[in-house]
Backbone as JSON Lines, residues from 0, in Angstrom:
{"i":0,"aa":"M","n":[0.08,27.67,2.74],"ca":[-0.61,26.8,1.81],"c":[-2.02,26.54,2.35]}
{"i":1,"aa":"S","n":[-3.01,26.67,1.5],"ca":[-4.39,26.43,1.92],"c":[-4.62,24.93,2.14]}
{"i":2,"aa":"Q","n":[-5.73,24.61,2.8],"ca":[-6.05,23.2,3.04],"c":[-6.25,22.47,1.72]}
{"i":3,"aa":"T","n":[-6.87,23.12,0.74],"ca":[-7.07,22.49,-0.57],"c":[-5.73,22.22,-1.25]}
{"i":4,"aa":"E","n":[-4.84,23.2,-1.2],"ca":[-3.51,23.0,-1.79],"c":[-2.77,21.9,-1.03]}
{"i":5,"aa":"G","n":[-2.92,21.87,0.3],"ca":[-2.3,20.83,1.1],"c":[-2.87,19.46,0.79]}
{"i":6,"aa":"A","n":[-4.17,19.4,0.56],"ca":[-4.8,18.13,0.2],"c":[-4.25,17.63,-1.14]}
{"i":7,"aa":"R","n":[-4.07,18.54,-2.07],"ca":[-3.49,18.16,-3.38],"c":[-2.06,17.67,-3.21]}
{"i":8,"aa":"L","n":[-1.28,18.37,-2.36],"ca":[0.08,17.93,-2.08],"c":[0.06,16.52,-1.51]}
{"i":9,"aa":"F","n":[-0.82,16.27,-0.56],"ca":[-0.97,14.94,0.03],"c":[-1.25,13.92,-1.07]}
{"i":10,"aa":"R","n":[-2.25,14.19,-1.92],"ca":[-2.64,13.23,-2.96],"c":[-1.53,13.01,-3.97]}
{"i":11,"aa":"E","n":[-0.9,14.08,-4.41],"ca":[0.17,13.95,-5.39],"c":[1.36,13.18,-4.82]}
{"i":12,"aa":"T","n":[1.66,13.4,-3.55],"ca":[2.75,12.67,-2.91],"c":[2.36,11.21,-2.73]}
{"i":13,"aa":"W","n":[1.1,10.95,-2.38],"ca":[0.6,9.58,-2.27],"c":[0.8,8.85,-3.6]}
{"i":14,"aa":"I","n":[0.37,9.46,-4.7],"ca":[0.48,8.83,-6.02],"c":[1.94,8.57,-6.36]}
{"i":15,"aa":"A","n":[2.81,9.55,-6.13],"ca":[4.24,9.37,-6.42],"c":[4.83,8.25,-5.56]}
{"i":16,"aa":"G","n":[4.42,8.2,-4.29],"ca":[4.91,7.15,-3.4],"c":[4.44,5.77,-3.81]}
{"i":17,"aa":"V","n":[3.18,5.68,-4.19],"ca":[2.65,4.39,-4.66],"c":[3.43,3.94,-5.89]}
{"i":18,"aa":"R","n":[3.65,4.85,-6.81],"ca":[4.38,4.49,-8.04],"c":[5.82,4.07,-7.73]}
{"i":19,"aa":"Q","n":[6.4,4.66,-6.7],"ca":[7.78,4.32,-6.34],"c":[7.87,3.05,-5.51]}
{"i":20,"aa":"H","n":[6.97,2.87,-4.55],"ca":[7.14,1.81,-3.56],"c":[6.26,0.57,-3.78]}
{"i":21,"aa":"Y","n":[5.16,0.71,-4.52],"ca":[4.24,-0.41,-4.69],"c":[4.88,-1.49,-5.56]}
{"i":22,"aa":"P","n":[4.81,-2.74,-5.11],"ca":[5.38,-3.83,-5.92],"c":[4.42,-4.21,-7.05]}
{"i":23,"aa":"G","n":[4.84,-4.02,-8.26],"ca":[3.97,-4.36,-9.38],"c":[3.08,-3.2,-9.78]}
{"i":24,"aa":"E","n":[1.95,-3.53,-10.4],"ca":[1.01,-2.53,-10.9],"c":[-0.01,-2.19,-9.81]}
{"i":25,"aa":"P","n":[-0.07,-0.93,-9.35],"ca":[-1.03,-0.58,-8.31],"c":[-2.46,-0.56,-8.83]}
{"i":26,"aa":"K","n":[-3.41,-0.73,-7.91],"ca":[-4.82,-0.6,-8.26],"c":[-5.06,0.81,-8.81]}
{"i":27,"aa":"A","n":[-6.0,0.91,-9.73],"ca":[-6.29,2.21,-10.34],"c":[-6.68,3.26,-9.29]}
{"i":28,"aa":"G","n":[-7.42,2.85,-8.27],"ca":[-7.85,3.79,-7.23],"c":[-6.69,4.38,-6.45]}
{"i":29,"aa":"Y","n":[-5.57,3.66,-6.39],"ca":[-4.41,4.17,-5.67],"c":[-3.77,5.36,-6.38]}
{"i":30,"aa":"V","n":[-3.94,5.43,-7.68],"ca":[-3.28,6.47,-8.46],"c":[-4.27,7.35,-9.23]}
{"i":31,"aa":"T","n":[-5.5,7.41,-8.73],"ca":[-6.52,8.28,-9.34],"c":[-6.07,9.73,-9.21]}
{"i":32,"aa":"P","n":[-6.08,10.48,-10.31],"ca":[-5.67,11.88,-10.23],"c":[-6.62,12.7,-9.35]}
{"i":33,"aa":"W","n":[-6.11,13.82,-8.88],"ca":[-6.85,14.71,-7.98],"c":[-8.24,15.02,-8.51]}
{"i":34,"aa":"E","n":[-8.34,15.34,-9.78],"ca":[-9.61,15.75,-10.37],"c":[-10.68,14.66,-10.23]}
{"i":35,"aa":"D","n":[-10.27,13.4,-10.17],"ca":[-11.2,12.28,-10.08],"c":[-11.29,11.67,-8.69]}
{"i":36,"aa":"T","n":[-10.6,12.27,-7.73],"ca":[-10.61,11.77,-6.35],"c":[-11.96,12.11,-5.71]}
{"i":37,"aa":"P","n":[-12.6,11.15,-5.04],"ca":[-13.88,11.43,-4.39],"c":[-13.77,12.55,-3.35]}
{"i":38,"aa":"D","n":[-14.88,13.26,-3.15],"ca":[-14.9,14.38,-2.22],"c":[-14.47,13.99,-0.81]}
{"i":39,"aa":"W","n":[-14.94,12.83,-0.31],"ca":[-14.59,12.42,1.04],"c":[-13.08,12.23,1.17]}
{"i":40,"aa":"E","n":[-12.46,11.73,0.1],"ca":[-11.02,11.47,0.14],"c":[-10.24,12.77,0.07]}
{"i":41,"aa":"R","n":[-10.74,13.72,-0.7],"ca":[-10.12,15.05,-0.74],"c":[-10.18,15.7,0.63]}
{"i":42,"aa":"E","n":[-11.37,15.61,1.27],"ca":[-11.53,16.2,2.6],"c":[-10.61,15.53,3.61]}
{"i":43,"aa":"A","n":[-10.52,14.2,3.55],"ca":[-9.65,13.47,4.47],"c":[-8.19,13.86,4.25]}
{"i":44,"aa":"A","n":[-7.77,13.96,3.0],"ca":[-6.39,14.36,2.7],"c":[-6.1,15.75,3.24]}
{"i":45,"aa":"G","n":[-7.05,16.67,3.09],"ca":[-6.87,18.02,3.61],"c":[-6.77,18.04,5.13]}
{"i":46,"aa":"S","n":[-7.57,17.22,5.78],"ca":[-7.53,17.15,7.25],"c":[-6.2,16.59,7.74]}
{"i":47,"aa":"V","n":[-5.72,15.54,7.09],"ca":[-4.43,14.96,7.5],"c":[-3.31,15.94,7.22]}
{"i":48,"aa":"Y","n":[-3.37,16.62,6.08],"ca":[-2.38,17.65,5.79],"c":[-2.34,18.68,6.93]}
{"i":49,"aa":"D","n":[-3.52,19.16,7.33],"ca":[-3.59,20.16,8.41],"c":[-3.01,19.61,9.71]}
{"i":50,"aa":"Q","n":[-3.31,18.36,10.04],"ca":[-2.81,17.78,11.28],"c":[-1.28,17.69,11.26]}
{"i":51,"aa":"V","n":[-0.73,17.24,10.15],"ca":[0.73,17.12,10.05],"c":[1.36,18.51,10.1]}
{"i":52,"aa":"R","n":[0.8,19.47,9.35],"ca":[1.35,20.83,9.33],"c":[1.33,21.44,10.73]}
{"i":53,"aa":"Q","n":[0.23,21.26,11.45],"ca":[0.13,21.8,12.81],"c":[1.13,21.12,13.74]}
{"i":54,"aa":"F","n":[1.31,19.83,13.59],"ca":[2.27,19.08,14.39],"c":[3.69,19.62,14.16]}
{"i":55,"aa":"I","n":[4.0,19.88,12.91],"ca":[5.32,20.43,12.56],"c":[5.48,21.81,13.2]}
{"i":56,"aa":"E","n":[4.45,22.64,13.09],"ca":[4.51,24.0,13.65],"c":[4.67,23.99,15.16]}
{"i":57,"aa":"I","n":[3.85,23.21,15.86],"ca":[3.93,23.23,17.33],"c":[5.17,22.53,17.85]}
{"i":58,"aa":"S","n":[5.84,21.8,16.97],"ca":[7.11,21.16,17.34],"c":[8.29,22.08,17.04]}
{"i":59,"aa":"G","n":[7.99,23.29,16.61],"ca":[9.05,24.25,16.31],"c":[9.94,23.79,15.17]}
{"i":60,"aa":"G","n":[9.39,22.99,14.27],"ca":[10.17,22.5,13.14],"c":[11.11,21.36,13.47]}
{"i":61,"aa":"H","n":[11.06,20.86,14.69],"ca":[11.99,19.81,15.1],"c":[11.54,18.41,14.7]}
{"i":62,"aa":"T","n":[10.46,18.32,13.91],"ca":[10.03,17.01,13.43],"c":[11.05,16.4,12.48]}
{"i":63,"aa":"S","n":[11.98,17.2,12.0],"ca":[13.03,16.66,11.13],"c":[13.88,15.63,11.87]}
{"i":64,"aa":"R","n":[13.82,15.65,13.19],"ca":[14.6,14.7,13.99],"c":[13.85,13.38,14.2]}
{"i":65,"aa":"L","n":[12.58,13.32,13.78],"ca":[11.84,12.07,13.9],"c":[12.33,11.07,12.86]}
{"i":66,"aa":"S","n":[12.19,9.81,13.17],"ca":[12.55,8.77,12.19],"c":[11.45,8.7,11.12]}
{"i":67,"aa":"R","n":[11.77,8.07,10.01],"ca":[10.74,7.87,8.97],"c":[9.59,7.03,9.52]}
{"i":68,"aa":"E","n":[9.9,6.08,10.38],"ca":[8.84,5.28,10.97],"c":[7.9,6.15,11.8]}
{"i":69,"aa":"Q","n":[8.45,7.02,12.62],"ca":[7.61,7.89,13.45],"c":[6.74,8.79,12.57]}
{"i":70,"aa":"K","n":[7.32,9.32,11.51],"ca":[6.56,10.17,10.6],"c":[5.44,9.37,9.92]}
{"i":71,"aa":"S","n":[5.76,8.19,9.49],"ca":[4.78,7.33,8.83],"c":[3.65,6.95,9.77]}
{"i":72,"aa":"R","n":[4.0,6.59,10.99],"ca":[2.97,6.23,11.98],"c":[2.02,7.4,12.23]}
{"i":73,"aa":"F","n":[2.54,8.61,12.27],"ca":[1.7,9.78,12.52],"c":[0.69,9.96,11.39]}
{"i":74,"aa":"V","n":[1.17,9.89,10.15],"ca":[0.27,10.03,9.0],"c":[-0.78,8.91,9.01]}
{"i":75,"aa":"A","n":[-0.34,7.68,9.28],"ca":[-1.27,6.54,9.28],"c":[-2.34,6.7,10.35]}
{"i":76,"aa":"T","n":[-1.96,7.17,11.52],"ca":[-2.92,7.36,12.61],"c":[-3.93,8.46,12.25]}
{"i":77,"aa":"C","n":[-3.44,9.55,11.7],"ca":[-4.34,10.63,11.29],"c":[-5.31,10.14,10.21]}
{"i":78,"aa":"W","n":[-4.8,9.34,9.27],"ca":[-5.64,8.82,8.19],"c":[-6.7,7.87,8.76]}
{"i":79,"aa":"T","n":[-6.31,7.02,9.71],"ca":[-7.26,6.1,10.33],"c":[-8.41,6.85,10.99]}
{"i":80,"aa":"A","n":[-8.1,7.93,11.69],"ca":[-9.16,8.73,12.31],"c":[-10.11,9.28,11.26]}
{"i":81,"aa":"Q","n":[-9.59,9.67,10.12],"ca":[-10.44,10.17,9.04],"c":[-11.34,9.05,8.48]}
{"i":82,"aa":"M","n":[-10.83,7.85,8.42],"ca":[-11.65,6.73,7.93],"c":[-12.82,6.47,8.87]}
{"i":83,"aa":"F","n":[-12.57,6.56,10.17],"ca":[-13.66,6.41,11.13],"c":[-14.65,7.57,11.03]}
{"i":84,"aa":"K","n":[-14.17,8.74,10.66],"ca":[-15.06,9.89,10.49],"c":[-15.97,9.7,9.28]}
{"i":85,"aa":"H","n":[-15.41,9.21,8.19],"ca":[-16.14,9.14,6.93],"c":[-16.94,7.85,6.7]}
{"i":86,"aa":"F","n":[-16.63,6.79,7.45],"ca":[-17.3,5.51,7.24],"c":[-17.74,4.91,8.57]}
{"i":87,"aa":"D","n":[-18.97,4.45,8.64],"ca":[-19.46,3.79,9.84],"c":[-18.72,2.48,10.08]}
{"i":88,"aa":"E","n":[-18.46,1.76,9.01],"ca":[-17.73,0.48,9.09],"c":[-16.67,0.45,8.0]}
{"i":89,"aa":"P","n":[-15.54,1.12,8.22],"ca":[-14.5,1.15,7.18],"c":[-13.92,-0.24,6.94]}
{"i":90,"aa":"K","n":[-13.42,-0.43,5.72],"ca":[-12.75,-1.68,5.38],"c":[-11.58,-1.88,6.34]}
{"i":91,"aa":"P","n":[-11.31,-3.12,6.75],"ca":[-10.2,-3.36,7.69],"c":[-8.87,-2.78,7.21]}
{"i":92,"aa":"G","n":[-8.61,-2.82,5.92],"ca":[-7.35,-2.27,5.4],"c":[-7.24,-0.77,5.57]}
{"i":93,"aa":"Y","n":[-8.38,-0.07,5.65],"ca":[-8.38,1.38,5.84],"c":[-7.98,1.77,7.25]}
{"i":94,"aa":"V","n":[-8.17,0.86,8.2],"ca":[-7.93,1.18,9.61],"c":[-6.96,0.2,10.27]}
{"i":95,"aa":"A","n":[-6.13,-0.43,9.47],"ca":[-5.16,-1.39,9.99],"c":[-4.13,-0.69,10.88]}
{"i":96,"aa":"E","n":[-3.64,-1.41,11.86],"ca":[-2.56,-0.91,12.7],"c":[-1.31,-0.73,11.84]}
{"i":97,"aa":"W","n":[-0.48,0.22,12.2],"ca":[0.7,0.53,11.39],"c":[1.57,-0.69,11.09]}
{"i":98,"aa":"P","n":[1.87,-1.55,12.08],"ca":[2.73,-2.71,11.75],"c":[2.09,-3.66,10.73]}
{"i":99,"aa":"D","n":[0.76,-3.6,10.6],"ca":[0.06,-4.47,9.66],"c":[-0.05,-3.89,8.26]}
{"i":100,"aa":"L","n":[0.35,-2.63,8.09],"ca":[0.31,-2.02,6.76],"c":[1.44,-2.58,5.91]}
{"i":101,"aa":"P","n":[1.21,-2.71,4.61],"ca":[2.3,-3.15,3.74],"c":[3.43,-2.13,3.74]}
{"i":102,"aa":"S","n":[4.64,-2.58,3.51],"ca":[5.79,-1.67,3.58],"c":[5.68,-0.54,2.57]}
{"i":103,"aa":"W","n":[5.08,-0.79,1.4],"ca":[4.93,0.29,0.41],"c":[4.07,1.42,0.98]}
{"i":104,"aa":"Q","n":[3.07,1.07,1.76],"ca":[2.2,2.09,2.34],"c":[2.9,2.82,3.48]}
{"i":105,"aa":"Q","n":[3.67,2.11,4.27],"ca":[4.45,2.74,5.34],"c":[5.42,3.76,4.75]}
{"i":106,"aa":"E","n":[6.1,3.37,3.68],"ca":[7.06,4.28,3.04],"c":[6.36,5.49,2.42]}
{"i":107,"aa":"T","n":[5.22,5.25,1.79],"ca":[4.47,6.33,1.18],"c":[3.97,7.32,2.23]}
{"i":108,"aa":"D","n":[3.5,6.81,3.37],"ca":[3.06,7.7,4.45],"c":[4.22,8.56,4.96]}
{"i":109,"aa":"A","n":[5.41,7.99,5.06],"ca":[6.59,8.77,5.47],"c":[6.91,9.83,4.42]}
{"i":110,"aa":"D","n":[6.78,9.48,3.14],"ca":[7.0,10.45,2.07],"c":[6.03,11.63,2.19]}
{"i":111,"aa":"I","n":[4.78,11.33,2.54],"ca":[3.77,12.37,2.68],"c":[4.16,13.33,3.8]}
{"i":112,"aa":"F","n":[4.55,12.79,4.95],"ca":[4.96,13.64,6.07],"c":[6.11,14.53,5.63]}
{"i":113,"aa":"E","n":[7.11,13.95,4.98],"ca":[8.3,14.72,4.6],"c":[7.98,15.77,3.54]}
{"i":114,"aa":"A","n":[7.03,15.5,2.65],"ca":[6.62,16.51,1.66],"c":[5.94,17.69,2.35]}
{"i":115,"aa":"I","n":[5.1,17.4,3.34],"ca":[4.43,18.46,4.08],"c":[5.46,19.24,4.89]}
{"i":116,"aa":"E","n":[6.4,18.52,5.47],"ca":[7.47,19.14,6.26],"c":[8.27,20.11,5.38]}
{"i":117,"aa":"K","n":[8.62,19.67,4.19],"ca":[9.4,20.49,3.26],"c":[8.62,21.73,2.85]}
{"i":118,"aa":"A","n":[7.32,21.58,2.63],"ca":[6.48,22.7,2.22],"c":[6.28,23.7,3.36]}
{"i":119,"aa":"A","n":[6.39,23.21,4.6],"ca":[6.16,24.06,5.78],"c":[7.37,24.93,6.11]}
{"i":120,"aa":"I","n":[8.51,24.58,5.6],"ca":[9.74,25.31,5.93],"c":[9.81,26.65,5.19]}
């Protein structure tokens, strides 16, 4: 899968996760379709996709043994690094520590890891 296809997978899984886990009506920006996603966000999604895919590969596919929390933390950490790359002063919510993220976001990040994992097999 190319980085662009991986970025789309990331975004589509994010939107599905938000719709499943977010309490109430999510902000419009959380569910913006790929075509309307800003370039920086597409690039960040592609970079995180690549990091997760490489992690799965160098782990010999044994990431299936990680807990959902471990998977979620990995995605969140990779995303935080991208926020520091793209913004001089990112919003605090963009770079929050994993325990400070809302549960809907933690679950969505785990969904993203597992979608990439499934695509890598």
